[in-house]
Amino acid sequence: MNMVDLIEKKRDGGELSTQEIEWIIRGCTSGEIPDYQLSALLMAICIRGMTERETFDLTMAMLHSGDILDLSSVAGLKADKHSTGGVGDKTSLVLCPIMASLGVKMSKMSGRGLGHTGGTLDKLESFPGFRCNLSGEEFLGQLREQSFVISGQAANLCPADKILYALRDVTGTVPSVPLIVSSIMSKKLAVGADVIVLDVKTGSGGFMKNDEDAEILARELIKVGRAAGKKVGAIVTDMDEPLGYAVGNALEVAEAIHVLQGKTEAAHLLELCLALGSLILTEGGLARDEGEARDMMLSAVQSGKALDKFAALVKAQGGDPAAVYNTDLLPKAGCVLEVPAPQSGYVRHLAASDIGRICLHLGGGRETLDSVIDPTVGIVLQKKVGDRVEAGESLAQIHAKDRASDERAAEAYLQACTITAEKPVLPPFIRRRVI
Ligand code: URA
């Protein structure tokens, strides 16, 4: 086979065969196909698209480019959750302990934040000493004992995706449904869960900017997962404003803990966890319907079992679980500043990606992979979209390391926030259920 011929075939709208796709991924992983040819092919795929069969073959070839976790020695229902990313998204920190306390084995390989979006591992490292780099043996052992493990991606899991994703990032080829689907699903399949639930974000802070595109992505992700023999469900949810109230690592951990403690002020966060958890329990055959699933989850919260499960995870991975029962023990920022509303009215828009960027500039995110994160900084929203606010009332609290950063962030927050005289009409937070 010849890479130039395959690039030309895709450029001209042709369909790559299974063997051709496998050959390309082998050459990508071994380094035999140079980056410039892979980049040209990625651009051709971005423009021409792929058929359902090609997308499936690409996912499978990427899956088999490295190690695949074997969870067969772990008894019980194994589930995994994926979110396409966003601002203030601490869903895994709430959903996984609830599920684990109900006996579902939650095996999560998570990522770190990059750009304006946060990452679960960075949030968990707010617990001093928390270890995210578990060996394969530790991962399986903890899954068996605690029903719950969250670790960084194993070094040799889907190496082809690591190469292609890095190229896509710098060649304008990220927003392609077949490339996104194969990238996400190859990694999900490599972790080996029986049930996979997907939270596809829509809006200014998400990957897909409107509901229609988000639904197309959700449908394609589901098709590939089912073709690979998995139970898969997806929902499309709002990421026009941050999820919940807290943005920033330790602040998000505290918010997640408050939800697990049964304090439900973060209504959207709880609603999202109940929706994803219902999918896991019904798809996995542990609940008859959504009503029963929700009751099971709410009683896991009310009984304190979900909170205890979160504490067990923190302890098992080297952190001090005391902060799970007393969030005042989490690391705190030196300076907290309120952002007063410049006028009375209703909050019309809170630009999620801009707020994510404010957190990043405060030191809570990563501009490069080597950036050192400050777990204490971030923003606590006091008003969400649709809320009434009076002039001078606090819109948000900025948690920063010093007064100058606080003031810069407060100014930027006012730019990210739109206040209008009229009360906005809001679409539902869960836009679509895709089954
Ligand atoms: N997340 C991934 O892992 N891959 C993509 O292509 C997009 C989001």
Tab-separated table of C-alpha atoms and ligand atoms in Angstrom:
chain	number	residue	atom	x	y	z
A	1	MET	CA	0.000	0.000	0.000
A	2	ASN	CA	1.057	3.537	-0.576
A	3	MET	CA	0.093	6.453	1.687
A	4	VAL	CA	-0.083	8.975	-1.170
A	5	ASP	CA	-2.653	6.779	-2.975
A	6	LEU	CA	-4.748	6.542	0.223
A	7	ILE	CA	-4.623	10.296	0.837
A	8	GLU	CA	-5.725	10.884	-2.777
A	9	LYS	CA	-8.497	8.321	-2.449
A	10	LYS	CA	-9.958	10.098	0.590
A	11	ARG	CA	-9.325	13.536	-0.920
A	12	ASP	CA	-11.460	12.536	-3.911
A	13	GLY	CA	-14.297	11.246	-1.725
A	14	GLY	CA	-13.462	7.520	-1.827
A	15	GLU	CA	-14.027	4.970	0.916
A	16	LEU	CA	-11.008	3.416	2.649
A	17	SER	CA	-11.153	-0.354	3.109
A	18	THR	CA	-10.721	-2.071	6.499
A	19	GLN	CA	-7.250	-3.257	5.465
A	20	GLU	CA	-6.227	0.217	4.332
A	21	ILE	CA	-7.343	1.777	7.635
A	22	GLU	CA	-5.497	-0.924	9.631
A	23	TRP	CA	-2.369	-0.357	7.538
A	24	ILE	CA	-2.502	3.407	8.168
A	25	ILE	CA	-2.900	3.000	11.940
A	26	ARG	CA	-0.054	0.444	12.079
A	27	GLY	CA	2.177	2.890	10.173
A	28	CYS	CA	1.096	5.754	12.432
A	29	THR	CA	1.906	3.827	15.643
A	30	SER	CA	5.248	2.485	14.371
A	31	GLY	CA	6.317	5.921	13.122
A	32	GLU	CA	6.704	4.688	9.527
A	33	ILE	CA	4.142	7.133	8.160
A	34	PRO	CA	5.450	10.683	8.569
A	35	ASP	CA	3.407	13.365	10.321
A	36	TYR	CA	2.892	15.378	7.124
A	37	GLN	CA	1.160	12.486	5.394
A	38	LEU	CA	-0.975	11.693	8.442
A	39	SER	CA	-1.907	15.380	8.643
A	40	ALA	CA	-2.923	15.444	4.986
A	41	LEU	CA	-5.107	12.381	5.512
A	42	LEU	CA	-6.682	13.917	8.632
A	43	MET	CA	-7.584	17.033	6.642
A	44	ALA	CA	-9.067	14.898	3.841
A	45	ILE	CA	-11.182	13.025	6.441
A	46	CYS	CA	-12.182	16.322	8.033
A	47	ILE	CA	-13.473	17.620	4.698
A	48	ARG	CA	-14.836	14.400	3.129
A	49	GLY	CA	-16.044	12.604	6.258
A	50	MET	CA	-16.188	8.834	6.716
A	51	THR	CA	-18.886	6.212	6.292
A	52	GLU	CA	-20.229	4.401	9.342
A	53	ARG	CA	-18.120	1.366	8.427
A	54	GLU	CA	-14.943	3.428	8.047
A	55	THR	CA	-15.516	5.175	11.405
A	56	PHE	CA	-15.991	1.807	13.112
A	57	ASP	CA	-12.866	0.370	11.463
A	58	LEU	CA	-10.824	3.420	12.443
A	59	THR	CA	-12.017	3.100	16.063
A	60	MET	CA	-11.131	-0.604	16.149
A	61	ALA	CA	-7.716	-0.062	14.579
A	62	MET	CA	-6.947	2.669	17.129
A	63	LEU	CA	-8.221	0.489	19.975
A	64	HIS	CA	-5.884	-2.324	18.934
A	65	SER	CA	-2.878	-0.014	18.516
A	66	GLY	CA	-2.004	-0.566	22.207
A	67	ASP	CA	-2.993	-2.334	25.423
A	68	ILE	CA	-6.606	-3.161	26.241
A	69	LEU	CA	-7.593	-3.521	29.899
A	70	ASP	CA	-9.015	-6.919	30.740
A	71	LEU	CA	-11.727	-6.468	33.386
A	72	SER	CA	-12.973	-10.052	33.107
A	73	SER	CA	-11.522	-10.907	36.542
A	74	VAL	CA	-13.660	-8.186	38.160
A	75	ALA	CA	-17.137	-9.439	39.072
A	76	GLY	CA	-20.269	-7.340	38.593
A	77	LEU	CA	-21.484	-4.657	36.236
A	78	LYS	CA	-18.642	-2.476	34.975
A	79	ALA	CA	-19.504	1.018	33.831
A	80	ASP	CA	-17.735	4.076	32.508
A	81	LYS	CA	-18.823	7.628	31.828
A	82	HIS	CA	-17.473	10.141	29.351
A	83	SER	CA	-18.093	13.842	29.042
A	84	THR	CA	-17.012	15.835	26.022
A	85	GLY	CA	-15.679	18.394	28.472
A	86	GLY	CA	-16.619	21.754	29.798
A	87	VAL	CA	-16.305	24.331	32.542
A	88	GLY	CA	-17.159	23.441	36.147
A	89	ASP	CA	-17.843	19.844	35.126
A	90	LYS	CA	-17.307	17.819	38.291
A	91	THR	CA	-19.881	15.149	37.355
A	92	SER	CA	-17.536	12.168	37.768
A	93	LEU	CA	-16.818	13.177	41.368
A	94	VAL	CA	-20.514	12.845	42.201
A	95	LEU	CA	-21.723	10.141	39.822
A	96	CYS	CA	-18.944	7.589	40.364
A	97	PRO	CA	-19.225	7.336	44.180
A	98	ILE	CA	-23.018	7.103	43.953
A	99	MET	CA	-22.740	4.269	41.415
A	100	ALA	CA	-19.950	2.505	43.330
A	101	SER	CA	-21.994	2.635	46.541
A	102	LEU	CA	-24.731	0.774	44.615
A	103	GLY	CA	-22.240	-1.948	43.686
A	104	VAL	CA	-21.512	-0.826	40.097
A	105	LYS	CA	-17.797	-1.075	39.282
A	106	MET	CA	-16.727	2.359	38.079
A	107	SER	CA	-13.415	2.157	36.224
A	108	LYS	CA	-12.398	5.598	35.037
A	109	MET	CA	-9.335	6.648	33.157
A	110	SER	CA	-9.564	10.408	33.205
A	111	GLY	CA	-7.694	13.290	31.713
A	112	ARG	CA	-6.185	16.527	32.866
A	113	GLY	CA	-7.544	19.928	31.989
A	114	LEU	CA	-6.261	21.663	28.913
A	115	GLY	CA	-7.182	25.147	27.777
A	116	HIS	CA	-10.369	26.489	29.326
A	117	THR	CA	-11.773	23.074	30.343
A	118	GLY	CA	-11.000	21.314	33.596
A	119	GLY	CA	-9.848	17.737	34.183
A	120	THR	CA	-10.913	15.251	36.848
A	121	LEU	CA	-7.340	14.334	37.804
A	122	ASP	CA	-6.423	17.961	38.539
A	123	LYS	CA	-9.503	18.280	40.724
A	124	LEU	CA	-8.659	15.134	42.707
A	125	GLU	CA	-5.079	16.311	43.244
A	126	SER	CA	-6.598	19.046	45.453
A	127	PHE	CA	-6.272	16.314	48.098
A	128	PRO	CA	-2.559	16.488	48.974
A	129	GLY	CA	-0.905	13.143	48.227
A	130	PHE	CA	-3.651	11.862	45.873
A	131	ARG	CA	-2.087	9.491	43.316
A	132	CYS	CA	-3.382	9.429	39.739
A	133	ASN	CA	-0.725	7.237	38.160
A	134	LEU	CA	-1.828	3.761	39.182
A	135	SER	CA	-0.271	0.649	37.651
A	136	GLY	CA	-2.567	-1.768	35.809
A	137	GLU	CA	-2.470	-4.110	38.836
A	138	GLU	CA	-3.323	-1.341	41.301
A	139	PHE	CA	-6.151	-0.186	39.027
A	140	LEU	CA	-7.742	-3.633	38.913
A	141	GLY	CA	-7.138	-4.338	42.623
A	142	GLN	CA	-8.826	-1.118	43.687
A	143	LEU	CA	-11.713	-1.683	41.284
A	144	ARG	CA	-12.286	-5.086	42.864
A	145	GLU	CA	-12.035	-3.851	46.467
A	146	GLN	CA	-13.636	-0.415	46.332
A	147	SER	CA	-15.776	-0.745	43.169
A	148	PHE	CA	-14.253	2.601	42.194
A	149	VAL	CA	-10.993	3.813	40.696
A	150	ILE	CA	-9.948	6.964	38.842
A	151	SER	CA	-6.526	7.063	37.241
A	152	GLY	CA	-4.654	8.760	34.414
A	153	GLN	CA	-4.592	7.094	31.009
A	154	ALA	CA	-2.204	4.113	31.009
A	155	ALA	CA	0.907	4.807	28.957
A	156	ASN	CA	0.234	2.327	26.172
A	157	LEU	CA	-3.545	2.747	25.868
A	158	CYS	CA	-4.479	3.782	22.292
A	159	PRO	CA	-1.041	5.153	21.301
A	160	ALA	CA	-2.381	5.897	17.781
A	161	ASP	CA	-4.880	8.317	19.315
A	162	LYS	CA	-2.113	10.142	21.175
A	163	ILE	CA	-0.272	10.703	17.875
A	164	LEU	CA	-3.341	11.629	15.830
A	165	TYR	CA	-4.852	13.858	18.534
A	166	ALA	CA	-1.602	15.844	18.849
A	167	LEU	CA	-1.554	16.317	15.048
A	168	ARG	CA	-5.238	17.305	14.932
A	169	ASP	CA	-4.633	19.892	17.617
A	170	VAL	CA	-2.136	21.747	15.414
A	171	THR	CA	-3.621	21.145	11.951
A	172	GLY	CA	-7.182	22.451	12.346
A	173	THR	CA	-8.624	18.932	12.200
A	174	VAL	CA	-10.197	18.534	15.647
A	175	PRO	CA	-13.845	19.253	14.669
A	176	SER	CA	-14.563	16.156	12.585
A	177	VAL	CA	-17.254	13.751	13.800
A	178	PRO	CA	-15.521	10.518	12.641
A	179	LEU	CA	-12.211	11.669	14.131
A	180	ILE	CA	-13.822	12.675	17.446
A	181	VAL	CA	-15.848	9.441	17.600
A	182	SER	CA	-12.872	7.174	16.896
A	183	SER	CA	-10.706	9.090	19.381
A	184	ILE	CA	-13.231	8.957	22.229
A	185	MET	CA	-14.587	5.456	21.624
A	186	SER	CA	-11.207	3.764	21.093
A	187	LYS	CA	-10.188	4.950	24.571
A	188	LYS	CA	-13.525	4.012	26.149
A	189	LEU	CA	-13.416	0.537	24.596
A	190	ALA	CA	-9.817	0.056	25.771
A	191	VAL	CA	-10.948	0.431	29.395
A	192	GLY	CA	-13.334	-2.477	28.899
A	193	ALA	CA	-16.551	-1.438	30.716
A	194	ASP	CA	-19.875	-3.156	29.830
A	195	VAL	CA	-21.943	0.031	29.935
A	196	ILE	CA	-20.731	3.397	28.655
A	197	VAL	CA	-22.714	6.596	29.217
A	198	LEU	CA	-21.896	9.768	27.360
A	199	ASP	CA	-22.551	13.386	28.265
A	200	VAL	CA	-22.241	15.431	25.086
A	201	LYS	CA	-22.054	19.133	25.867
A	202	THR	CA	-23.643	21.814	23.738
A	203	GLY	CA	-23.076	25.565	23.881
A	204	SER	CA	-20.346	28.166	24.009
A	205	GLY	CA	-18.213	26.280	26.566
A	206	GLY	CA	-18.531	22.892	24.886
A	207	PHE	CA	-17.087	21.193	21.875
A	208	MET	CA	-20.265	21.297	19.824
A	209	LYS	CA	-21.763	24.756	19.718
A	210	ASN	CA	-25.395	23.794	19.005
A	211	ASP	CA	-27.842	21.040	19.973
A	212	GLU	CA	-28.149	19.563	16.459
A	213	ASP	CA	-24.390	18.997	16.079
A	214	ALA	CA	-24.186	17.643	19.624
A	215	GLU	CA	-26.956	15.138	18.847
A	216	ILE	CA	-25.222	14.015	15.641
A	217	LEU	CA	-22.045	13.388	17.636
A	218	ALA	CA	-23.997	11.534	20.345
A	219	ARG	CA	-25.681	9.280	17.747
A	220	GLU	CA	-22.371	8.419	16.079
A	221	LEU	CA	-20.712	7.644	19.424
A	222	ILE	CA	-23.606	5.341	20.322
A	223	LYS	CA	-23.494	3.528	16.958
A	224	VAL	CA	-19.812	2.693	17.290
A	225	GLY	CA	-20.147	1.619	20.932
A	226	ARG	CA	-23.083	-0.680	20.155
A	227	ALA	CA	-21.354	-2.120	17.097
A	228	ALA	CA	-18.492	-3.024	19.461
A	229	GLY	CA	-20.958	-4.931	21.677
A	230	LYS	CA	-21.365	-2.375	24.477
A	231	LYS	CA	-24.462	-0.929	26.084
A	232	VAL	CA	-24.346	2.775	25.410
A	233	GLY	CA	-26.598	5.748	26.168
A	234	ALA	CA	-26.082	9.474	25.764
A	235	ILE	CA	-27.555	12.796	26.761
A	236	VAL	CA	-26.955	16.256	25.344
A	237	THR	CA	-26.594	18.884	28.095
A	238	ASP	CA	-26.056	22.606	28.363
A	239	MET	CA	-22.550	24.036	28.464
A	240	ASP	CA	-23.461	27.625	27.656
A	241	GLU	CA	-22.878	28.536	31.297
A	242	PRO	CA	-20.602	26.631	33.721
A	243	LEU	CA	-22.057	23.512	35.331
A	244	GLY	CA	-23.042	24.163	38.950
A	245	TYR	CA	-21.569	27.092	40.867
A	246	ALA	CA	-17.876	26.315	41.323
A	247	VAL	CA	-15.099	26.616	38.732
A	248	GLY	CA	-11.601	25.730	39.975
A	249	ASN	CA	-10.152	22.510	41.317
A	250	ALA	CA	-10.586	22.506	45.125
A	251	LEU	CA	-13.733	24.644	44.824
A	252	GLU	CA	-15.262	22.032	42.480
A	253	VAL	CA	-14.294	19.196	44.808
A	254	ALA	CA	-16.072	21.038	47.642
A	255	GLU	CA	-19.184	21.486	45.488
A	256	ALA	CA	-19.196	17.798	44.518
A	257	ILE	CA	-18.892	16.828	48.192
A	258	HIS	CA	-21.768	19.131	49.124
A	259	VAL	CA	-23.970	17.348	46.575
A	260	LEU	CA	-22.902	13.985	48.025
A	261	GLN	CA	-23.766	15.343	51.486
A	262	GLY	CA	-27.320	15.886	50.248
A	263	LYS	CA	-27.118	19.664	49.880
A	264	THR	CA	-28.794	20.138	46.540
A	265	GLU	CA	-28.219	23.797	45.642
A	266	ALA	CA	-26.302	22.686	42.519
A	267	ALA	CA	-29.530	21.423	40.943
A	268	HIS	CA	-28.201	20.951	37.397
A	269	LEU	CA	-25.235	18.950	38.640
A	270	LEU	CA	-27.472	16.589	40.592
A	271	GLU	CA	-29.921	16.361	37.675
A	272	LEU	CA	-27.091	15.419	35.327
A	273	CYS	CA	-25.745	12.754	37.684
A	274	LEU	CA	-29.218	11.270	38.157
A	275	ALA	CA	-29.760	11.171	34.376
A	276	LEU	CA	-26.407	9.507	33.645
A	277	GLY	CA	-26.742	7.150	36.609
A	278	SER	CA	-30.242	6.132	35.496
A	279	LEU	CA	-28.830	5.196	32.112
A	280	ILE	CA	-26.177	3.013	33.754
A	281	LEU	CA	-28.623	1.285	36.107
A	282	THR	CA	-31.332	0.665	33.495
A	283	GLU	CA	-28.951	-0.300	30.644
A	284	GLY	CA	-27.070	-2.557	33.089
A	285	GLY	CA	-30.302	-4.219	34.260
A	286	LEU	CA	-29.978	-3.089	37.907
A	287	ALA	CA	-33.116	-0.923	37.806
A	288	ARG	CA	-36.417	-1.488	36.011
A	289	ASP	CA	-36.916	2.120	34.994
A	290	GLU	CA	-35.695	5.650	35.532
A	291	GLY	CA	-37.937	6.165	38.579
A	292	GLU	CA	-36.475	3.182	40.396
A	293	ALA	CA	-32.932	4.179	39.389
A	294	ARG	CA	-33.370	7.706	40.743
A	295	ASP	CA	-34.747	6.389	44.050
A	296	MET	CA	-31.747	4.069	44.415
A	297	MET	CA	-29.320	6.932	43.772
A	298	LEU	CA	-31.052	9.425	46.057
A	299	SER	CA	-31.100	6.924	48.908
A	300	ALA	CA	-27.357	6.249	48.376
A	301	VAL	CA	-26.844	9.989	48.949
A	302	GLN	CA	-29.270	10.289	51.876
A	303	SER	CA	-27.767	7.296	53.703
A	304	GLY	CA	-24.233	8.751	53.421
A	305	LYS	CA	-23.030	5.631	51.542
A	306	ALA	CA	-22.035	7.610	48.455
A	307	LEU	CA	-20.045	10.072	50.559
A	308	ASP	CA	-18.278	7.188	52.357
A	309	LYS	CA	-17.415	5.705	48.963
A	310	PHE	CA	-15.807	8.962	47.890
A	311	ALA	CA	-13.794	9.015	51.144
A	312	ALA	CA	-12.700	5.418	50.463
A	313	LEU	CA	-11.454	6.401	46.992
A	314	VAL	CA	-9.441	9.341	48.379
A	315	LYS	CA	-7.885	7.114	51.066
A	316	ALA	CA	-7.129	4.250	48.658
A	317	GLN	CA	-5.288	6.633	46.325
A	318	GLY	CA	-3.144	8.290	49.006
A	319	GLY	CA	-5.164	11.368	50.052
A	320	ASP	CA	-6.550	12.325	53.473
A	321	PRO	CA	-10.291	11.534	53.504
A	322	ALA	CA	-10.987	13.937	56.438
A	323	ALA	CA	-11.729	16.739	53.915
A	324	VAL	CA	-14.545	14.635	52.436
A	325	TYR	CA	-16.413	15.101	55.725
A	326	ASN	CA	-15.224	18.671	56.330
A	327	THR	CA	-14.578	20.696	53.162
A	328	ASP	CA	-12.978	23.495	55.255
A	329	LEU	CA	-9.915	21.238	55.288
A	330	LEU	CA	-9.467	21.560	51.492
A	331	PRO	CA	-6.720	24.003	50.417
A	332	LYS	CA	-7.898	27.625	50.326
A	333	ALA	CA	-6.953	30.698	48.282
A	334	GLY	CA	-5.278	33.669	50.004
A	335	CYS	CA	-7.663	36.324	48.703
A	336	VAL	CA	-11.407	36.275	48.012
A	337	LEU	CA	-13.117	39.169	46.235
A	338	GLU	CA	-16.815	39.678	45.488
A	339	VAL	CA	-17.814	40.929	42.014
A	340	PRO	CA	-20.671	43.428	42.449
A	341	ALA	CA	-23.335	43.689	39.721
A	342	PRO	CA	-23.021	47.005	37.847
A	343	GLN	CA	-26.806	47.204	37.330
A	344	SER	CA	-30.050	45.513	38.356
A	345	GLY	CA	-31.725	42.991	36.061
A	346	TYR	CA	-31.574	39.302	35.140
A	347	VAL	CA	-28.452	37.342	34.295
A	348	ARG	CA	-28.900	36.625	30.588
A	349	HIS	CA	-25.612	34.913	29.724
A	350	LEU	CA	-22.490	33.641	31.495
A	351	ALA	CA	-19.918	32.799	28.832
A	352	ALA	CA	-18.646	29.416	30.017
A	353	SER	CA	-15.446	29.393	27.970
A	354	ASP	CA	-14.514	32.928	29.126
A	355	ILE	CA	-15.097	31.941	32.747
A	356	GLY	CA	-12.975	28.828	32.181
A	357	ARG	CA	-10.234	31.084	30.835
A	358	ILE	CA	-10.449	33.382	33.874
A	359	CYS	CA	-9.832	30.342	36.072
A	360	LEU	CA	-6.937	29.310	33.827
A	361	HIS	CA	-5.313	32.775	34.142
A	362	LEU	CA	-5.767	32.701	37.914
A	363	GLY	CA	-3.503	29.627	37.861
A	364	GLY	CA	-6.211	26.967	38.072
A	365	GLY	CA	-5.594	25.547	34.596
A	366	ARG	CA	-2.852	24.668	32.218
A	367	GLU	CA	-1.547	26.747	29.322
A	368	THR	CA	0.980	24.021	28.464
A	369	LEU	CA	1.215	20.411	29.598
A	370	ASP	CA	3.989	21.399	32.066
A	371	SER	CA	2.084	24.208	33.830
A	372	VAL	CA	1.838	23.801	37.611
A	373	ILE	CA	-1.739	24.085	38.843
A	374	ASP	CA	-2.849	26.078	41.886
A	375	PRO	CA	-5.730	23.977	43.298
A	376	THR	CA	-7.078	26.827	45.466
A	377	VAL	CA	-8.014	29.427	42.848
A	378	GLY	CA	-11.217	29.820	40.866
A	379	ILE	CA	-14.648	31.351	40.808
A	380	VAL	CA	-17.809	30.665	42.771
A	381	LEU	CA	-20.836	31.895	40.858
A	382	GLN	CA	-23.416	33.572	43.112
A	383	LYS	CA	-25.919	34.135	40.309
A	384	LYS	CA	-26.692	31.750	37.464
A	385	VAL	CA	-28.395	32.445	34.155
A	386	GLY	CA	-32.033	33.424	34.760
A	387	ASP	CA	-31.403	34.736	38.314
A	388	ARG	CA	-32.478	38.211	39.390
A	389	VAL	CA	-29.675	40.477	40.631
A	390	GLU	CA	-29.755	43.970	42.184
A	391	ALA	CA	-27.075	46.595	41.484
A	392	GLY	CA	-24.178	46.108	43.912
A	393	GLU	CA	-25.193	42.532	44.807
A	394	SER	CA	-22.495	39.902	44.366
A	395	LEU	CA	-22.426	38.110	40.987
A	396	ALA	CA	-19.498	35.890	41.891
A	397	GLN	CA	-16.595	35.376	44.287
A	398	ILE	CA	-13.095	35.274	42.854
A	399	HIS	CA	-10.607	33.108	44.760
A	400	ALA	CA	-7.057	34.188	43.909
A	401	LYS	CA	-3.540	34.116	45.258
A	402	ASP	CA	-3.316	37.928	45.607
A	403	ARG	CA	-5.385	41.087	45.327
A	404	ALA	CA	-4.045	42.119	41.879
A	405	SER	CA	-5.084	38.786	40.268
A	406	ASP	CA	-8.424	39.049	42.029
A	407	GLU	CA	-9.102	42.487	40.530
A	408	ARG	CA	-8.063	41.470	37.004
A	409	ALA	CA	-10.300	38.405	37.192
A	410	ALA	CA	-13.238	40.436	38.548
A	411	GLU	CA	-13.008	42.806	35.585
A	412	ALA	CA	-12.892	39.882	33.153
A	413	TYR	CA	-15.867	38.268	34.908
A	414	LEU	CA	-18.002	41.351	34.276
A	415	GLN	CA	-17.141	41.050	30.568
A	416	ALA	CA	-18.267	37.398	30.578
A	417	CYS	CA	-21.594	38.226	32.210
A	418	THR	CA	-24.591	39.789	30.410
A	419	ILE	CA	-27.405	41.364	32.453
A	420	THR	CA	-30.677	42.391	30.801
A	421	ALA	CA	-33.859	44.023	32.037
A	422	GLU	CA	-36.031	41.129	30.856
A	423	LYS	CA	-36.100	37.679	32.412
A	424	PRO	CA	-34.678	35.261	29.847
A	425	VAL	CA	-36.601	32.181	28.735
A	426	LEU	CA	-34.276	29.233	29.246
A	427	PRO	CA	-34.130	25.938	27.351
A	428	PRO	CA	-34.073	22.802	29.537
A	429	PHE	CA	-30.658	21.917	30.979
A	430	ILE	CA	-30.873	18.364	29.564
A	431	ARG	CA	-31.528	19.183	25.934
A	432	ARG	CA	-31.888	15.701	24.509
A	433	ARG	CA	-31.765	12.060	25.521
A	434	VAL	CA	-30.283	10.041	22.718
A	435	ILE	CA	-31.100	6.348	22.843
B	1	URA	N1	-11.955	14.090	23.312
B	1	URA	C1	-11.163	13.132	22.798
B	1	URA	O1	-10.663	12.290	23.522
B	1	URA	N2	-10.946	13.129	21.470
B	1	URA	C2	-11.477	14.035	20.625
B	1	URA	O2	-11.241	13.976	19.447
B	1	URA	C3	-12.294	15.020	21.194
B	1	URA	C4	-12.536	15.024	22.534
